[in-house]
PDB file of C-alpha atoms and ligand atoms in Angstrom:
ATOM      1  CA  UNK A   1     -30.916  36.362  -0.793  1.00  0.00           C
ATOM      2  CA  UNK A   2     -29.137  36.963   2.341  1.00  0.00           C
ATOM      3  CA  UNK A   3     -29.811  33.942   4.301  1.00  0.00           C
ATOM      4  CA  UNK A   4     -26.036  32.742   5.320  1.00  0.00           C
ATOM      5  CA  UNK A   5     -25.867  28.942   6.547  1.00  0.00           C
ATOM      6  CA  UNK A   6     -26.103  28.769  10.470  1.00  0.00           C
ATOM      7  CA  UNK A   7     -28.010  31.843  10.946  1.00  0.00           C
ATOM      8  CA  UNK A   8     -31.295  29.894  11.743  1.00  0.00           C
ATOM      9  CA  UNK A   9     -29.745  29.552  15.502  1.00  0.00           C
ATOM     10  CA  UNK A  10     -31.927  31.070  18.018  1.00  0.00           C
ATOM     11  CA  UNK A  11     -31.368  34.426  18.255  1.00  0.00           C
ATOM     12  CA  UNK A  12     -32.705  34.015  22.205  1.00  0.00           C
ATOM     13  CA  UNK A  13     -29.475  32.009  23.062  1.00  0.00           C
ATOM     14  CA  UNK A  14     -26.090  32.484  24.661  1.00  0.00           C
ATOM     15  CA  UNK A  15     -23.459  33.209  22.194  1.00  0.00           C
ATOM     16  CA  UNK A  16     -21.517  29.801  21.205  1.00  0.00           C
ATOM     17  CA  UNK A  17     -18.177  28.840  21.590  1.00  0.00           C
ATOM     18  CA  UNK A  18     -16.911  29.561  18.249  1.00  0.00           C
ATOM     19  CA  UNK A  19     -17.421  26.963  16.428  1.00  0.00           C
ATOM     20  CA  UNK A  20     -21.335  25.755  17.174  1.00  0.00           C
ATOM     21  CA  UNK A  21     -23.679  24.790  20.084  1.00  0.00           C
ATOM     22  CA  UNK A  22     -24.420  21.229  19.167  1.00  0.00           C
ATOM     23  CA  UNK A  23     -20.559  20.561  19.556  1.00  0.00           C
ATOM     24  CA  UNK A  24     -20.601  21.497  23.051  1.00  0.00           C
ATOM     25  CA  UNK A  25     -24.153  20.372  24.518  1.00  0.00           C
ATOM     26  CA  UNK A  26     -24.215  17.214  22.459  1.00  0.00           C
ATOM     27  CA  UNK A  27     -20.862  15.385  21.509  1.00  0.00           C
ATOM     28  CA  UNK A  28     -19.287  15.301  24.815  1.00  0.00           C
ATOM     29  CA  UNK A  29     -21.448  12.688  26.402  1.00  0.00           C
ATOM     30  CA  UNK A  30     -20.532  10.510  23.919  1.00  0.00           C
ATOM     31  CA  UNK A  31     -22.182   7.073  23.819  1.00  0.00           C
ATOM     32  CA  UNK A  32     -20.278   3.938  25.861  1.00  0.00           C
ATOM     33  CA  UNK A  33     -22.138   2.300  22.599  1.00  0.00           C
ATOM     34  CA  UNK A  34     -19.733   3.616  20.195  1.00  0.00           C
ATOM     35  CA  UNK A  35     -17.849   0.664  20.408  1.00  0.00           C
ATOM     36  CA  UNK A  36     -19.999  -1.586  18.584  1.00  0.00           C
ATOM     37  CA  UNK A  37     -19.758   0.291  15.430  1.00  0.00           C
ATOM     38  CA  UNK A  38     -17.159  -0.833  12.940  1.00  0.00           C
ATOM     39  CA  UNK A  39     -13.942   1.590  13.280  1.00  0.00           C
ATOM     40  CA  UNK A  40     -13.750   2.306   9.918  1.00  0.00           C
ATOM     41  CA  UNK A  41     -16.684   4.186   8.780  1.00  0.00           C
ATOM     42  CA  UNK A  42     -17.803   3.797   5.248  1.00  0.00           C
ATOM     43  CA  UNK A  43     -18.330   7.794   3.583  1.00  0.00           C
ATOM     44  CA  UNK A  44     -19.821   9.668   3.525  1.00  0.00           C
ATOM     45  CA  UNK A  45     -22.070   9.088   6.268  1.00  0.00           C
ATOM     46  CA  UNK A  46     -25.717   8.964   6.232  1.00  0.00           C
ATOM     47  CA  UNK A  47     -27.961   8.590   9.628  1.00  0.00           C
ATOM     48  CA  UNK A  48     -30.798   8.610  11.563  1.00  0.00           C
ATOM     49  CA  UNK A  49     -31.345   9.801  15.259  1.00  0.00           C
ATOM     50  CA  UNK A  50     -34.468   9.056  16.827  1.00  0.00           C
ATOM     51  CA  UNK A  51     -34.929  11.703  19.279  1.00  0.00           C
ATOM     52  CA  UNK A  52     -37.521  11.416  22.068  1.00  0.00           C
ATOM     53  CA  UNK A  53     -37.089  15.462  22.793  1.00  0.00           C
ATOM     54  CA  UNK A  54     -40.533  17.542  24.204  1.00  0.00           C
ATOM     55  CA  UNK A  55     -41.938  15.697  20.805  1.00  0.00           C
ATOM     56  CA  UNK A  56     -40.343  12.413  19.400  1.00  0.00           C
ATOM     57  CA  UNK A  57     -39.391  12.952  16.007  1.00  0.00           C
ATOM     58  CA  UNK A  58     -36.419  11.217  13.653  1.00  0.00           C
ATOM     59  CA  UNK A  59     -33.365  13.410  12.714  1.00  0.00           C
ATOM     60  CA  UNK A  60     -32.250  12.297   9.271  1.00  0.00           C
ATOM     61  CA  UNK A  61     -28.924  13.443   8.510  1.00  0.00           C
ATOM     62  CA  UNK A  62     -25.866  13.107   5.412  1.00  0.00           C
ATOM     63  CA  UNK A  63     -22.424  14.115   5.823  1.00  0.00           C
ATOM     64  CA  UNK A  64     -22.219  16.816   3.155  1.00  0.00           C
ATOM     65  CA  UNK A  65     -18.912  19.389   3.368  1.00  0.00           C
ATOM     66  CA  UNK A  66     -17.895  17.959   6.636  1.00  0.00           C
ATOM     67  CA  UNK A  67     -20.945  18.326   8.717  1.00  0.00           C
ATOM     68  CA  UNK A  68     -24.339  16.812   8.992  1.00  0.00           C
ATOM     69  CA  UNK A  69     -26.492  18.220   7.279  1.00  0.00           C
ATOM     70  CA  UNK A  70     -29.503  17.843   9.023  1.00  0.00           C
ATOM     71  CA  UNK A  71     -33.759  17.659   8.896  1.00  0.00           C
ATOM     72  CA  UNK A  72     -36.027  16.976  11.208  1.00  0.00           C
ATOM     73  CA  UNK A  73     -38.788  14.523  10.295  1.00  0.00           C
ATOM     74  CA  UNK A  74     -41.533  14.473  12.739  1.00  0.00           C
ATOM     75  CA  UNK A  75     -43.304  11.256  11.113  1.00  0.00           C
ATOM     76  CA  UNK A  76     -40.107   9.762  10.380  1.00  0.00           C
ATOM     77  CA  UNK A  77     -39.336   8.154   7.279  1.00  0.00           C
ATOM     78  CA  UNK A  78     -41.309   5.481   5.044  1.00  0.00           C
ATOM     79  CA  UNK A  79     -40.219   3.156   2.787  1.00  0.00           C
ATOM     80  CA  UNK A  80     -43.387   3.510   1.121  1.00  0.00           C
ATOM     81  CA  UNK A  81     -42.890   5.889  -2.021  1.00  0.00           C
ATOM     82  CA  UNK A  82     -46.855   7.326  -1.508  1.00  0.00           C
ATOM     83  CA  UNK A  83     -45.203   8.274   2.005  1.00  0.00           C
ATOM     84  CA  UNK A  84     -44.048  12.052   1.124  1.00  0.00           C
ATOM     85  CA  UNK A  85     -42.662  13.262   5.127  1.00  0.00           C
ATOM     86  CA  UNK A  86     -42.069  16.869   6.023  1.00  0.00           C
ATOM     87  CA  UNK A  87     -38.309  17.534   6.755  1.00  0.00           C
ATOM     88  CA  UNK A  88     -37.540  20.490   8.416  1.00  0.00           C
ATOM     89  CA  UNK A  89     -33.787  21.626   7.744  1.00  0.00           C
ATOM     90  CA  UNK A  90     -32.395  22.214  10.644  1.00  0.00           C
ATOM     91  CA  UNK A  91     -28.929  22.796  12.136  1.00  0.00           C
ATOM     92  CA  UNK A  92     -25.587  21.278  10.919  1.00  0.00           C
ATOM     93  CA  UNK A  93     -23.798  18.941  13.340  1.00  0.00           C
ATOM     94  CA  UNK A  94     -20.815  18.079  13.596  1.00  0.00           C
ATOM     95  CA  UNK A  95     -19.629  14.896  12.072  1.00  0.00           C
ATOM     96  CA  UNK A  96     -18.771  13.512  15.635  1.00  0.00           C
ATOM     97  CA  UNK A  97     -22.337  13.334  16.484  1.00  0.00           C
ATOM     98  CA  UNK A  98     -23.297  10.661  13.466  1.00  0.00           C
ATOM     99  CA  UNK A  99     -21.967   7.860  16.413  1.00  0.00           C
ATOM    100  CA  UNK A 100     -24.283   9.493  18.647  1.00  0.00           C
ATOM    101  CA  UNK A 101     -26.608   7.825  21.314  1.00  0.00           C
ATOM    102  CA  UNK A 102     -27.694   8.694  24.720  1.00  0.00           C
ATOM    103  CA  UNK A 103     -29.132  11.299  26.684  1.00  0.00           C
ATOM    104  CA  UNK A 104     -28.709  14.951  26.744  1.00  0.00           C
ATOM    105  CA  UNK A 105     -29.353  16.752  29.326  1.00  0.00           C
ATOM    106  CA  UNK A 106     -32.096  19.135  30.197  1.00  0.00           C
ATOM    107  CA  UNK A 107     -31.387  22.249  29.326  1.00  0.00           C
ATOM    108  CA  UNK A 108     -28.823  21.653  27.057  1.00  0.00           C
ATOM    109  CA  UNK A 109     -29.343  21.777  22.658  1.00  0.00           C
ATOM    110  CA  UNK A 110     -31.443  18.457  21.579  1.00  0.00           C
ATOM    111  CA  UNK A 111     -32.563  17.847  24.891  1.00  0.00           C
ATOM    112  CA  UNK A 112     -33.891  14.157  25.420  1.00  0.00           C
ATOM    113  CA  UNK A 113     -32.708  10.552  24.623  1.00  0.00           C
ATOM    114  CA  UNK A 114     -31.562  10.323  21.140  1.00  0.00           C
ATOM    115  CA  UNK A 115     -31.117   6.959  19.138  1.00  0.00           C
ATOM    116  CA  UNK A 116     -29.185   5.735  16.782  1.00  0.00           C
ATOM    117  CA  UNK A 117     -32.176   4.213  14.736  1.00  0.00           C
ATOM    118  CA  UNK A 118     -30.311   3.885  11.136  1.00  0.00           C
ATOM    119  CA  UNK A 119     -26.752   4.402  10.067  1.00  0.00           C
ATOM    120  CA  UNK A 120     -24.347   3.728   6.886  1.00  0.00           C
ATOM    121  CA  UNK A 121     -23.198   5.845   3.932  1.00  0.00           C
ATOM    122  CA  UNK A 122     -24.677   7.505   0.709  1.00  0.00           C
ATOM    123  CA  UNK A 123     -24.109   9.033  -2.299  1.00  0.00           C
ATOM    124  CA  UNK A 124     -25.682  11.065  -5.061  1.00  0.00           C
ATOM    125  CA  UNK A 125     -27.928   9.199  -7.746  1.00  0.00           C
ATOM    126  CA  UNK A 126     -26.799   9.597 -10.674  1.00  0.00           C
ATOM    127  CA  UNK A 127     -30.170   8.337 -12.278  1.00  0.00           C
ATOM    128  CA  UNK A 128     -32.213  10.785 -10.970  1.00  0.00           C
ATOM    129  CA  UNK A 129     -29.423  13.474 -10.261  1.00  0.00           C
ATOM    130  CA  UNK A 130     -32.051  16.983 -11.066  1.00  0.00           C
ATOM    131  CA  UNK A 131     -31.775  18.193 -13.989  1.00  0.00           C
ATOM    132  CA  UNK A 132     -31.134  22.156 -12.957  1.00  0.00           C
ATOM    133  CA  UNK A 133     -28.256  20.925 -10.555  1.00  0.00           C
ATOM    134  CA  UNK A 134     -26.634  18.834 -13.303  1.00  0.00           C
ATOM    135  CA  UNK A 135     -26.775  22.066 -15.557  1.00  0.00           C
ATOM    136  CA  UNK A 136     -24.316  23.682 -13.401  1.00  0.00           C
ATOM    137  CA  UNK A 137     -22.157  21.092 -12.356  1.00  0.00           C
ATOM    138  CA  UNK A 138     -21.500  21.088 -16.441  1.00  0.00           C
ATOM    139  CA  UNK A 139     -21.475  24.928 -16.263  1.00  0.00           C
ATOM    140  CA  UNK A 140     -18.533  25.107 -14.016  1.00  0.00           C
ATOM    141  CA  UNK A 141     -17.481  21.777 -15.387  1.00  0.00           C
ATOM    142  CA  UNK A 142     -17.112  20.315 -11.818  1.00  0.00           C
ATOM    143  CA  UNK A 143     -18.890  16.985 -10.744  1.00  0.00           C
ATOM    144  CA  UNK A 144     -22.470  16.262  -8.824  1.00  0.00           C
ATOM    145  CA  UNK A 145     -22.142  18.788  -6.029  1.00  0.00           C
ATOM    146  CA  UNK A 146     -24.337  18.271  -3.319  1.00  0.00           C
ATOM    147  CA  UNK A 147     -23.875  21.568  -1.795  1.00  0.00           C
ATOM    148  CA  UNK A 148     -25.589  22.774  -5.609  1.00  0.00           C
ATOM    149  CA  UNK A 149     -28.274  20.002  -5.087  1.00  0.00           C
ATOM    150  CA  UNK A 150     -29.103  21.281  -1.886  1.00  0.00           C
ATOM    151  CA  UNK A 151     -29.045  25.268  -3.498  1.00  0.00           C
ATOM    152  CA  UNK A 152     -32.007  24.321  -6.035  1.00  0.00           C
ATOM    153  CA  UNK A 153     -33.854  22.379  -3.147  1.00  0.00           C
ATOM    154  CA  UNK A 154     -33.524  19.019  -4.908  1.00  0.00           C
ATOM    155  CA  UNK A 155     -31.136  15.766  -3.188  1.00  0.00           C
ATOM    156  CA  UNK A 156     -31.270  12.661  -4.752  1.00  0.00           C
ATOM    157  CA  UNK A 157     -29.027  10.425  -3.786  1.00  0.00           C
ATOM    158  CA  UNK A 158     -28.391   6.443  -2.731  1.00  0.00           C
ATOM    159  CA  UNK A 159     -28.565   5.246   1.087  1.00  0.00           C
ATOM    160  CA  UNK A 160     -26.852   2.248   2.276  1.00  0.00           C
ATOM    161  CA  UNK A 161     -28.191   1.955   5.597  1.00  0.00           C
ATOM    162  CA  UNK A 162     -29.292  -1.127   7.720  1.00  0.00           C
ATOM    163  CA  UNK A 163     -32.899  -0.057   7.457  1.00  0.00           C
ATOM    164  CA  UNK A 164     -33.172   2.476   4.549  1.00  0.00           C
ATOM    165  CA  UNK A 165     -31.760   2.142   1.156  1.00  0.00           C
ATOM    166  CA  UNK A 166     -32.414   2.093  -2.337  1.00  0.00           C
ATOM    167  CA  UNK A 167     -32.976   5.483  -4.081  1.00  0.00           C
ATOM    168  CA  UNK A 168     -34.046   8.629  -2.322  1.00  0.00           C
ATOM    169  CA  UNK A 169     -34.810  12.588  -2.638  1.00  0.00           C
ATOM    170  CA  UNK A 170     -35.033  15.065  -0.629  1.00  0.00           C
ATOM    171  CA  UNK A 171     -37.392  18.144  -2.219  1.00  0.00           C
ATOM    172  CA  UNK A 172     -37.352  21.682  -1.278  1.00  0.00           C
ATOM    173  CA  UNK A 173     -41.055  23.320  -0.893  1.00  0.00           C
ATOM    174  CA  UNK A 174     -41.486  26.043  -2.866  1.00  0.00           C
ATOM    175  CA  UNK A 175     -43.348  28.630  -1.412  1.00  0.00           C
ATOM    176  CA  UNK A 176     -43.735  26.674   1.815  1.00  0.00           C
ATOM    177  CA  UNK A 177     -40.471  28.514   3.952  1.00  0.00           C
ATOM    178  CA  UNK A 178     -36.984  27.411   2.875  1.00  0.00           C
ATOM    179  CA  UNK A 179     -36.525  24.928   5.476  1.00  0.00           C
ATOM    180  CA  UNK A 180     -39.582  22.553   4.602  1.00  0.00           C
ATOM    181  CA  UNK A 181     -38.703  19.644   2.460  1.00  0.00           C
ATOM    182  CA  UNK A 182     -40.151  16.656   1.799  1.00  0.00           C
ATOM    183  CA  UNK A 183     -38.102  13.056   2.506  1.00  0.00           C
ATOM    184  CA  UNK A 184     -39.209  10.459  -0.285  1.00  0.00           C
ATOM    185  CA  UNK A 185     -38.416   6.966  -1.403  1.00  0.00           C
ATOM    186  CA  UNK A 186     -37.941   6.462  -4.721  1.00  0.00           C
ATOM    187  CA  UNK A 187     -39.870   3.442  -6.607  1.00  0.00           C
ATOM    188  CA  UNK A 188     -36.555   1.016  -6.454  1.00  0.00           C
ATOM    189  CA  UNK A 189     -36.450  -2.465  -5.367  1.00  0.00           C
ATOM    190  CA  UNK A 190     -35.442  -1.144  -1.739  1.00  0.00           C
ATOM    191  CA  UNK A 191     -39.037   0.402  -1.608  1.00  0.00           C
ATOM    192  CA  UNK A 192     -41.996  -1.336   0.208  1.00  0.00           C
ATOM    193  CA  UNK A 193     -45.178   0.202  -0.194  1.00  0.00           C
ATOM    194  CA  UNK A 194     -46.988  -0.342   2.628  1.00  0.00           C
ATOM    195  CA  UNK A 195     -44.640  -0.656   5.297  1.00  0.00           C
ATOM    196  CA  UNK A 196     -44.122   0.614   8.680  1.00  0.00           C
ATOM    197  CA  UNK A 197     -40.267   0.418   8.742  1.00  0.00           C
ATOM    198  CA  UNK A 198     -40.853   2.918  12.345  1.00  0.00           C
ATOM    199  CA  UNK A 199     -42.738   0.053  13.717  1.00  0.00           C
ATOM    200  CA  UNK A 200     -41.405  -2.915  12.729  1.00  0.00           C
ATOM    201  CA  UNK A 201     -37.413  -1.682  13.323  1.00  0.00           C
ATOM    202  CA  UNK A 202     -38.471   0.730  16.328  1.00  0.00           C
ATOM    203  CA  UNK A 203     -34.939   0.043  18.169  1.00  0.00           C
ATOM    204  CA  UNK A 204     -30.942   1.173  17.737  1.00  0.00           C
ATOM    205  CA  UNK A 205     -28.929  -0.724  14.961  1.00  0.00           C
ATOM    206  CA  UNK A 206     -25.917   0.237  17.345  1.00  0.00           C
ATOM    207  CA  UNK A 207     -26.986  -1.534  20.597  1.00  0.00           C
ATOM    208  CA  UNK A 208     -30.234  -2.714  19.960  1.00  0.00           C
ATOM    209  CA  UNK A 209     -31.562  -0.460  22.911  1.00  0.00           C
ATOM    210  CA  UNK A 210     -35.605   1.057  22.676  1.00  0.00           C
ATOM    211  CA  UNK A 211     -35.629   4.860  24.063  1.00  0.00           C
ATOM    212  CA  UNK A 212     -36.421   3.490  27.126  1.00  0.00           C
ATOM    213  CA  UNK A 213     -33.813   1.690  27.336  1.00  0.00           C
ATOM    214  CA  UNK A 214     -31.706   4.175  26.573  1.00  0.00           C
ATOM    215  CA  UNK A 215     -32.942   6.728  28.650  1.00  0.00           C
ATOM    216  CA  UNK A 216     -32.640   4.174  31.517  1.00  0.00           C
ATOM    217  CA  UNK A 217     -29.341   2.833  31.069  1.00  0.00           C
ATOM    218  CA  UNK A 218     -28.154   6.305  31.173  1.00  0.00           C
ATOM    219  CA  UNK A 219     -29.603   7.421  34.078  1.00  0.00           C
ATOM    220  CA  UNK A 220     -28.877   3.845  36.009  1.00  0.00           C
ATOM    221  CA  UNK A 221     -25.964   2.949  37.793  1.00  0.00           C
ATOM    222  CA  UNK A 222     -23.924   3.171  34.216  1.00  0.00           C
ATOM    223  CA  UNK A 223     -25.010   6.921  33.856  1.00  0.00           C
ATOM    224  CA  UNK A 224     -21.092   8.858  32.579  1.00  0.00           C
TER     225      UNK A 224
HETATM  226 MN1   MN B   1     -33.818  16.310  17.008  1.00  0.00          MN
END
């Protein structure tokens, strides 16, 4: 019962500045992209990274309590609701990093070129909010609390993205480690079974940029 948020950083690593290590590896490069998103930011904010680190994999991240919340999905997501993808809960970001999209250097946290493959906003579904997380928000007599949602390993929630929307849920496994979950789409009109959303939307919604791309451009004569 004694597994405090933020203790899953490695224990192998230099003690952090205060107040986390993505902050200071990650956020400081930030993209000369940013500037084609809109300024204001619908909220909270959902995205997806694709990350070509030492394996390319999709971070899928909500703003929840001020951070990212954040899971790694090595198969990405599908917006085919057979498609249940393992999301491994990893460390919070900070919000900064949502705008994210470049390279990080070697050595340094998240190592590799990182993508902004989806972005947007969410919310909780109120449909299919679960049933034991509902019980307590009318215990304490508070609203949906996602925070609760993510305590009894069950998310369901809304994305408004440019590539993924429509009804969601992100499930705890049971037995499996607490920070495997699965990432599913929800049988909704936003659903397509079927489809290879990776494949057919492979490259940034910020700048339109494939990994290569990316990982060119920054080490080219524009390299910050
Ligand atoms: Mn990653």
């Amino acid at each position: 019962m004694s597994t405090p948020r933020g203790s899953n950083r490695p224990k192998g690593s230099q003690a952090p500045a205060s107040s986390g290590a993505p902050a200071d590896s990650a956020v400081q490069p930030l993209s000369p992209h940013r500037a084609t998103l809109p300024d204001s930011l619908p909220r909270p904010v959902y995205v997806v990274h694709k990350h070509a680190a030492s394996n390319l994999h999709y971070d899928f991240r909500l703003e929840i309590s001020g951070v990212l919340k954040s899971w790694a999905v090595p198969k990405g997501p599908s917006l085919d609701p057979r498609e249940k993808r393992l999301a491994v809960m990893v460390e919070d970001h900070p919000l900064e990093y949502a705008l994210f999209e470049g390279v990080i250097p070697e050595g340094k946290y998240g190592a590799g070129t990182v993508m902004l493959w989806d972005f947007g906003w969410w919310e909780p579904d109120p449909q299919e909010m679960d049933k034991a997380a509902l019980d307590k928000s009318a215990l304490t007599g508070a609203t949906f609390d996602p925070e609760q949602a993510l305590a009894v390993g069950s998310m369901k929630f809304i994305l408004h993205g440019r590539k993924l929307a429509g009804s969601w849920a992100l499930v705890q496994m049971k037995g499996r480690g607490d920070k495997n979950w699965l990432l599913i789409k929800h049988r909704d009109e936003f659903a397509r079974p079927g489809s290879r959303i990776l494949e057919e939307a492979p490259n940034s919604v910020a700048s339109g940029r494939s990994i290569e791309e990316i990982s060119g451009g920054v080490s080219g004569s524009d390299a910050t």
